[in-house]
Amino acid sequence: MNFFAELKGRHMYRVAAAYAVVAWVLLQLVNNLAQALKLPDWVPAMVVVLLAVGFPIALLFAWIQHMTPADATAHGAKANRLDWILVGGIAAVIAIFLFQQFASGPTTVTQPNGVDAAKTAANSPAGAVSIAVLPFANMSGDAGQEFFSDGMTEEITSALAKIRGLKVIGRTSAFQFKGQNRDLRAIGQALSAPYLIEGSVRKAGDQVRITAQLIKADDGTHLWTENYDRQLTNIFTTQEDIAQAIAGALSVPLGLAQGETLVSSRTTNLEAYQEWLRGKALMRGLFFGEARKVLESAVSKDPNFAPPWAYLSIAYALLPTMSPAATNGSIEEARRLVQSEWPKAQRAAEEAIRLDPKLATGHMALAFTYLQRSNYVAADAVYQRALALDSDDPTVLHVYGMLQAATGHLAEAVRLREELQRVEPFVPIFNSVSAQIRLANGDKTAIRFLEASSQAGGVGTLWTQSPLAEAYAAEGRYADAADTLLAIEESPLASRRDIQEGARLLRQAPLQAKPESLPDWNEFMSWIYLYVGAPDRSLAFVDRRLDIGLIDTFYNLWFPEYAPLRKTEHFKTLMRRMGIVDYWKARGWPPFCHPTTGDDFVCS
């Protein structure tokens, strides 16, 4: 290469080196300032793209500027080929470097302490660190304090869930492992959580000792552990300290605004706080009557504490819905219960929102009261508000998904159920409802999820066994449906006589029985009418609920086996009474239905 080509090559090397140095410095600045300035996630990626595109352009301009016309004539062809080989090599090296540093996905945890991998994975929501808080052990020596240790677990779970860089497994799924002496690696794999939080709570009078530890599930390495000996009056500060320490151990930024905390719902009345924890535990055990009394006591002790107001609203609303009177009692008795409880449910929900407008549970409770007044449009809007406040709230995802399914918008319902499955993978009732909605949407493989939910929910559980029996009957597997039905344990909602008669008739299905000879099955077994010659009676339970004043999310009406009934005037009347037609007019018609002339419509 002559002197001119050599000089030009050196000049381009200097340009390339200078560009690489400046690009590296700029990338470091952007990477460090993006989080502090809360820049959008696409900004660093855009800078990388612009720098990569600008590199060959800069070299091209340097090459053009340095070459004279005479050189171009005398040496252009040979120098051009060699120069572009050099330019291409440098560009490839820098592009590979940029790709490895900034365009690769979340890294696999390989470091001994796991912290660097967690920090890398947490740089974007899609790569958030998955973590599960296992039930804290009650070390108080008093089984009556179990609600307190469970409550601490749930409070720490909720605090961690507010950190954008963490993906926290739902409380109920984590509690599936309570009291099980299982290998942590197996638990981590089951929950898809590489990090686990374990701990214990010892409460004695106004003294509390909480021990918490962060564990790497794949090898049992303890990444962080701490004991907190505090007074009960400092319980919220303790929860905040634990959550922040865990995030710090994983090098995950808190992402809090000025003055914001992870533990926001606080009260100075510790009796009210403990009664709220006890009330939540009773609600989870379906003891709504007892829960109502405890939560009423909590709000009387501290009327400005928002969370118990929200749960009290839910207790008021569910009392008539879940009562035996609504299922098997007189319509008048059930109606009196509805008229007594639901106005209180609405007032309690409104009070919760007034006290804490950002409390997702309060909005969910208010949406439920709108639903019960046939106002699906208002309920939908408030459910969306609740999800905007907490997109991972499993109960909101559950109930809003059922609303979408009840209105025939099955694809959207399935999407919401998938989000719910991501947050709470091991809740039998959630999974059972999800499988039923998927079946309604045409996914016949979902029956295996019903089978799994039936086993996980426990043999004899009405809420999971009855849907599985119904799915078997829809496939023509009447013997399996009968056997599944017989496995249901007798309860106020399902008498042994009704169960046995249903199983007996299913073994003869399909058949044309005399309608007057059939029992009055409630909503849990009314689907049997479809296979014994009285299909219209399968809608009778909906009529009864509406006569009582109970508007519910009857998503089962969109199962394929109900298609003939959806063409009847009876079905259309029910849709109008529930307010679903008004919802369709406001929010859009489902694939099964469309308007015709005047105020009429047809469904298939």
XYZ file of N, CA and C in Angstrom, residues 120-271:
456
model
N -29.360 -7.893 36.723
C -29.492 -7.871 35.277
C -30.908 -8.183 34.850
N -31.501 -9.206 35.465
C -32.850 -9.604 35.086
C -33.873 -8.546 35.415
N -33.607 -7.713 36.408
C -34.594 -6.736 36.856
C -34.544 -5.430 36.085
N -33.694 -5.334 35.052
C -33.583 -4.074 34.326
C -34.844 -3.716 33.562
N -35.723 -4.681 33.310
C -36.975 -4.407 32.617
C -38.064 -5.241 33.232
N -39.346 -4.799 33.105
C -40.445 -5.563 33.693
C -40.509 -6.978 33.163
N -40.179 -7.144 31.855
C -40.246 -8.482 31.281
C -39.232 -9.412 31.917
N -38.137 -8.826 32.433
C -37.101 -9.643 33.060
C -37.099 -9.515 34.557
N -38.252 -9.230 35.149
C -38.324 -9.056 36.592
C -37.929 -10.335 37.317
N -37.365 -10.168 38.497
C -36.912 -11.299 39.303
C -38.126 -11.962 39.957
N -38.287 -13.254 39.743
C -39.398 -13.991 40.345
C -39.036 -14.404 41.768
N -39.968 -14.130 42.684
C -39.716 -14.412 44.086
C -41.021 -14.842 44.736
N -40.933 -15.725 45.708
C -42.119 -16.180 46.436
C -41.858 -16.057 47.929
N -42.865 -15.567 48.647
C -42.773 -15.456 50.099
C -43.540 -16.642 50.701
N -42.800 -17.591 51.259
C -43.432 -18.764 51.859
C -44.024 -18.396 53.216
N -45.041 -19.125 53.658
C -45.705 -18.788 54.923
C -44.726 -18.746 56.090
N -44.717 -17.642 56.809
C -43.862 -17.521 57.984
C -44.400 -18.428 59.096
N -43.495 -19.098 59.757
C -43.882 -20.023 60.826
C -44.327 -19.257 62.061
N -45.367 -19.748 62.695
C -45.854 -19.166 63.940
C -45.078 -19.777 65.099
N -44.204 -18.994 65.697
C -43.360 -19.472 66.799
C -43.842 -18.941 68.145
N -45.078 -18.466 68.202
C -45.586 -17.845 69.423
C -46.034 -18.857 70.465
N -46.136 -20.127 70.075
C -46.615 -21.132 71.008
C -48.111 -21.060 71.227
N -48.812 -20.347 70.374
C -50.254 -20.174 70.493
C -50.850 -20.292 69.101
N -51.604 -21.371 68.864
C -52.203 -21.573 67.551
C -53.160 -20.453 67.199
N -53.678 -19.760 68.207
C -54.578 -18.644 67.955
C -53.893 -17.452 67.321
N -52.551 -17.455 67.311
C -51.789 -16.375 66.683
C -51.394 -16.703 65.239
N -51.933 -17.811 64.721
C -51.605 -18.197 63.342
C -51.997 -17.098 62.360
N -53.111 -16.434 62.635
C -53.565 -15.370 61.748
C -52.534 -14.253 61.669
N -51.801 -14.026 62.759
C -50.830 -12.929 62.781
C -49.609 -13.273 61.931
N -49.084 -14.486 62.077
C -47.922 -14.877 61.256
C -48.310 -14.952 59.784
N -49.514 -15.461 59.503
C -49.986 -15.474 58.113
C -50.148 -14.048 57.594
N -50.657 -13.177 58.468
C -50.829 -11.782 58.068
C -49.516 -11.104 57.767
N -48.470 -11.387 58.549
C -47.159 -10.813 58.275
C -46.635 -11.289 56.912
N -46.857 -12.559 56.628
C -46.439 -13.093 55.324
C -47.126 -12.338 54.200
N -48.419 -12.148 54.341
C -49.185 -11.479 53.289
C -48.796 -10.014 53.158
N -48.536 -9.344 54.288
C -48.163 -7.936 54.243
C -46.812 -7.746 53.551
N -45.860 -8.619 53.850
C -44.547 -8.531 53.198
C -44.670 -8.867 51.714
N -45.517 -9.835 51.389
C -45.772 -10.158 49.980
C -46.320 -8.941 49.249
N -47.294 -8.264 49.845
C -47.896 -7.084 49.216
C -46.884 -5.965 49.051
N -46.026 -5.784 50.044
C -45.011 -4.730 49.947
C -44.033 -5.018 48.811
N -43.570 -6.254 48.708
C -42.637 -6.620 47.636
C -43.280 -6.503 46.266
N -44.576 -6.765 46.184
C -45.275 -6.715 44.901
C -45.306 -5.308 44.316
N -45.055 -4.298 45.141
C -45.044 -2.917 44.647
C -43.729 -2.548 43.972
N -42.735 -3.407 44.073
C -41.428 -3.136 43.467
C -41.449 -3.617 42.022
N -41.235 -2.704 41.111
C -41.401 -2.994 39.686
C -40.460 -4.099 39.195
N -39.291 -4.188 39.775
C -38.316 -5.169 39.312
C -38.519 -6.559 39.861
N -39.572 -6.757 40.668
C -39.853 -8.072 41.232
C -41.168 -8.622 40.684
N -41.182 -9.889 40.403
C -42.411 -10.599 40.051
C -42.719 -11.515 41.234
N -43.698 -11.133 42.028
C -43.987 -11.833 43.273
C -45.123 -12.829 43.059
N -44.861 -14.086 43.367
C -45.879 -15.126 43.260
C -46.987 -14.850 44.270
N -48.223 -15.079 43.874
C -49.363 -14.768 44.720
C -49.352 -15.498 46.053
N -49.989 -14.866 47.016
C -50.017 -15.373 48.382
C -50.616 -16.763 48.465
N -51.747 -16.989 47.797
C -52.456 -18.261 47.946
C -51.653 -19.423 47.371
N -50.990 -19.200 46.252
C -50.159 -20.265 45.669
C -48.984 -20.592 46.584
N -48.345 -19.565 47.150
C -47.230 -19.811 48.067
C -47.703 -20.557 49.306
N -48.931 -20.275 49.754
C -49.455 -20.923 50.956
C -49.832 -22.389 50.717
N -49.807 -22.834 49.468
C -50.044 -24.246 49.212
C -48.970 -25.114 49.870
N -47.824 -24.501 50.157
C -46.698 -25.254 50.726
C -46.587 -25.072 52.232
N -47.606 -24.497 52.843
C -47.579 -24.295 54.282
C -47.583 -25.638 55.010
N -46.662 -25.787 55.955
C -46.598 -27.006 56.749
C -46.006 -28.196 56.040
N -45.533 -28.000 54.813
C -44.941 -29.108 54.055
C -43.417 -29.064 54.173
N -42.842 -30.148 54.548
C -41.392 -30.235 54.674
C -40.801 -30.667 53.336
N -40.934 -29.788 52.341
C -40.479 -30.112 50.993
C -39.158 -29.416 50.695
N -38.422 -29.999 49.767
C -37.150 -29.444 49.350
C -37.375 -28.083 48.696
N -36.546 -27.107 49.080
C -36.718 -25.759 48.546
C -36.548 -25.711 47.043
N -35.705 -26.565 46.517
C -35.519 -26.582 45.068
C -36.814 -26.983 44.372
N -37.502 -27.982 44.923
C -38.773 -28.424 44.341
C -39.823 -27.327 44.444
N -39.842 -26.606 45.575
C -40.809 -25.513 45.735
C -40.513 -24.399 44.736
N -39.245 -24.050 44.598
C -38.876 -23.008 43.646
C -39.254 -23.377 42.222
N -39.028 -24.638 41.849
C -39.395 -25.077 40.508
C -40.905 -25.062 40.318
N -41.653 -25.501 41.332
C -43.108 -25.533 41.221
C -43.686 -24.135 41.063
N -43.100 -23.168 41.762
C -43.604 -21.797 41.712
C -42.922 -20.962 40.631
N -41.959 -21.550 39.920
C -41.159 -20.806 38.928
C -40.526 -19.578 39.575
N -39.996 -19.785 40.769
C -39.391 -18.693 41.542
C -37.977 -19.087 41.951
N -36.949 -18.474 41.363
C -35.570 -18.814 41.751
C -35.186 -18.311 43.131
N -35.983 -17.401 43.697
C -35.690 -16.878 45.032
C -36.895 -17.077 45.942
N -36.625 -17.475 47.169
C -37.672 -17.729 48.152
C -37.387 -16.949 49.421
N -38.456 -16.505 50.075
C -38.351 -15.857 51.382
C -38.960 -16.809 52.408
N -38.215 -17.115 53.429
C -38.714 -17.894 54.554
C -38.595 -17.047 55.817
N -39.369 -17.416 56.825
C -39.251 -16.663 58.055
C -40.120 -17.224 59.158
N -40.087 -16.544 60.274
C -40.895 -16.938 61.425
C -41.320 -15.691 62.181
N -42.389 -15.842 62.953
C -42.919 -14.732 63.747
C -43.153 -15.234 65.163
N -42.621 -14.505 66.131
C -42.868 -14.807 67.533
C -43.449 -13.552 68.178
N -44.679 -13.659 68.650
C -45.366 -12.512 69.247
C -45.662 -12.823 70.710
N -45.257 -11.909 71.570
C -45.516 -12.044 73.005
C -45.898 -10.676 73.537
N -47.163 -10.490 73.825
C -47.622 -9.189 74.281
C -47.440 -8.150 73.204
N -46.723 -7.074 73.554
C -46.486 -6.026 72.561
C -45.092 -6.132 71.943
N -44.450 -7.293 72.116
C -43.135 -7.541 71.522
C -43.268 -8.531 70.365
N -42.584 -8.243 69.280
C -42.621 -9.106 68.092
C -41.202 -9.349 67.619
N -40.907 -10.604 67.348
C -39.617 -10.948 66.733
C -39.918 -11.604 65.385
N -39.430 -10.997 64.319
C -39.601 -11.538 62.965
C -38.229 -11.884 62.413
N -38.084 -13.113 62.005
C -36.872 -13.570 61.335
C -37.199 -13.805 59.869
N -36.382 -13.251 58.987
C -36.608 -13.418 57.553
C -35.286 -13.741 56.882
N -35.371 -14.555 55.839
C -34.164 -14.910 55.095
C -34.486 -15.088 53.611
N -33.566 -14.617 52.797
C -33.671 -14.736 51.336
C -32.802 -15.901 50.896
N -33.412 -16.840 50.167
C -32.729 -18.084 49.808
C -32.756 -18.270 48.298
N -31.643 -18.704 47.765
C -31.556 -19.080 46.358
C -32.048 -20.512 46.237
N -33.158 -20.693 45.527
C -33.862 -21.971 45.563
C -33.057 -23.115 44.974
N -32.250 -22.861 43.952
C -31.616 -23.974 43.252
C -30.514 -24.660 44.068
N -29.911 -23.942 45.008
C -28.850 -24.581 45.804
C -28.980 -24.321 47.310
N -30.023 -23.608 47.723
C -30.241 -23.367 49.145
C -29.344 -22.316 49.763
N -28.616 -21.565 48.935
C -27.725 -20.531 49.460
C -28.529 -19.426 50.127
N -28.116 -19.033 51.344
C -28.746 -17.928 52.058
C -28.075 -16.624 51.618
N -28.805 -15.807 50.876
C -28.251 -14.560 50.375
C -28.366 -13.433 51.393
N -29.343 -13.550 52.297
C -29.558 -12.503 53.295
C -30.419 -13.069 54.408
N -30.128 -12.679 55.627
C -30.964 -13.066 56.762
C -30.871 -11.984 57.826
N -31.973 -11.806 58.562
C -31.985 -10.767 59.587
C -33.061 -11.075 60.618
N -32.785 -10.709 61.851
C -33.768 -10.795 62.936
C -34.220 -9.383 63.295
N -35.511 -9.230 63.489
C -36.066 -7.929 63.852
C -36.807 -8.074 65.179
N -36.219 -7.532 66.243
C -36.854 -7.517 67.564
C -37.428 -6.125 67.765
N -38.729 -6.023 67.641
C -39.378 -4.720 67.684
C -40.621 -4.767 68.573
N -41.085 -3.580 68.920
C -42.380 -3.463 69.561
C -43.477 -3.531 68.494
N -44.643 -3.987 68.908
C -45.755 -4.118 67.966
C -46.104 -2.780 67.331
N -45.864 -1.697 68.058
C -46.171 -0.377 67.507
C -45.327 -0.045 66.284
N -44.212 -0.756 66.106
C -43.331 -0.519 64.958
C -43.527 -1.551 63.854
N -44.658 -2.236 63.839
C -44.836 -3.353 62.915
C -44.782 -2.906 61.447
N -45.308 -1.705 61.132
C -45.301 -1.258 59.735
C -43.890 -0.876 59.300
N -43.139 -0.260 60.193
C -41.741 0.052 59.878
C -40.945 -1.228 59.673
N -41.245 -2.245 60.472
C -40.552 -3.530 60.338
C -40.846 -4.154 58.977
N -42.104 -4.146 58.573
C -42.467 -4.687 57.263
C -41.746 -3.931 56.148
N -41.708 -2.608 56.271
C -41.014 -1.775 55.282
C -39.530 -2.126 55.240
N -38.905 -2.259 56.401
C -37.474 -2.575 56.469
C -37.172 -3.925 55.832
N -38.013 -4.912 56.094
C -37.795 -6.250 55.533
C -37.888 -6.205 54.011
N -38.928 -5.566 53.487
C -39.106 -5.513 52.040
C -37.951 -4.775 51.372
N -37.523 -3.654 51.961
C -36.429 -2.896 51.370
C -35.112 -3.670 51.455
N -34.910 -4.401 52.552
C -33.673 -5.185 52.689
C -33.613 -6.298 51.654
N -34.744 -6.935 51.388
C -34.782 -7.996 50.374
C -34.469 -7.428 48.999
N -35.084 -6.286 48.671
C -34.794 -5.651 47.378
C -33.326 -5.264 47.285
N -32.779 -4.764 48.385
C -31.370 -4.401 48.382
C -30.457 -5.600 48.208
N -30.815 -6.721 48.829
C -29.998 -7.934 48.697
C -29.990 -8.441 47.262
N -31.074 -8.169 46.524
C -31.157 -8.578 45.117
C -30.708 -7.476 44.165
N -30.288 -6.323 44.722
C -29.883 -5.161 43.919
C -30.991 -4.720 42.976
N -32.209 -4.806 43.447
C -33.372 -4.370 42.664
C -33.807 -3.006 43.186
N -33.862 -1.976 42.344
C -34.264 -0.642 42.811
C -35.717 -0.631 43.264
N -36.019 0.185 44.261
C -37.375 0.262 44.802
C -38.324 0.962 43.838
N -37.835 1.966 43.138
C -38.677 2.677 42.184
C -39.778 3.496 42.840
N -39.539 3.979 44.059
C -40.554 4.744 44.781
C -40.434 6.230 44.475
N -41.572 6.899 44.417
C -41.578 8.341 44.256
C -41.242 9.007 45.586
N -41.011 10.312 45.528
C -40.662 11.061 46.731
C -41.756 10.912 47.791
N -41.373 10.468 48.974
C -42.325 10.322 50.068
C -43.168 9.062 50.023
N -42.986 8.222 49.010
C -43.787 7.005 48.874
C -43.146 5.859 49.646
N -43.970 4.977 50.192
C -43.471 3.815 50.926
C -44.066 2.543 50.347
N -43.457 1.408 50.663
C -43.965 0.118 50.208
C -45.162 -0.328 51.035
N -45.181 0.052 52.307
C -46.293 -0.286 53.204
C -47.095 0.992 53.414
N -48.200 1.119 52.690
C -48.944 2.378 52.693
C -50.135 2.368 53.644
N -50.800 1.228 53.808
C -51.984 1.166 54.665
C -51.548 0.967 56.122
N -51.687 2.017 56.909
C -51.202 1.964 58.289
C -52.276 2.495 59.237
N -52.163 2.102 60.481
C -53.045 2.584 61.527
C -52.261 2.651 62.828
N -52.646 3.585 63.677
C -52.012 3.672 64.991
C -52.739 2.809 66.015
N -53.890 2.256 65.611
C -54.666 1.417 66.515
C -54.327 -0.046 66.239
N -53.499 -0.614 67.078
C -53.010 -1.966 66.828
C -54.094 -3.020 67.017
N -55.086 -2.746 67.849
C -56.202 -3.686 67.978
C -56.988 -3.749 66.677
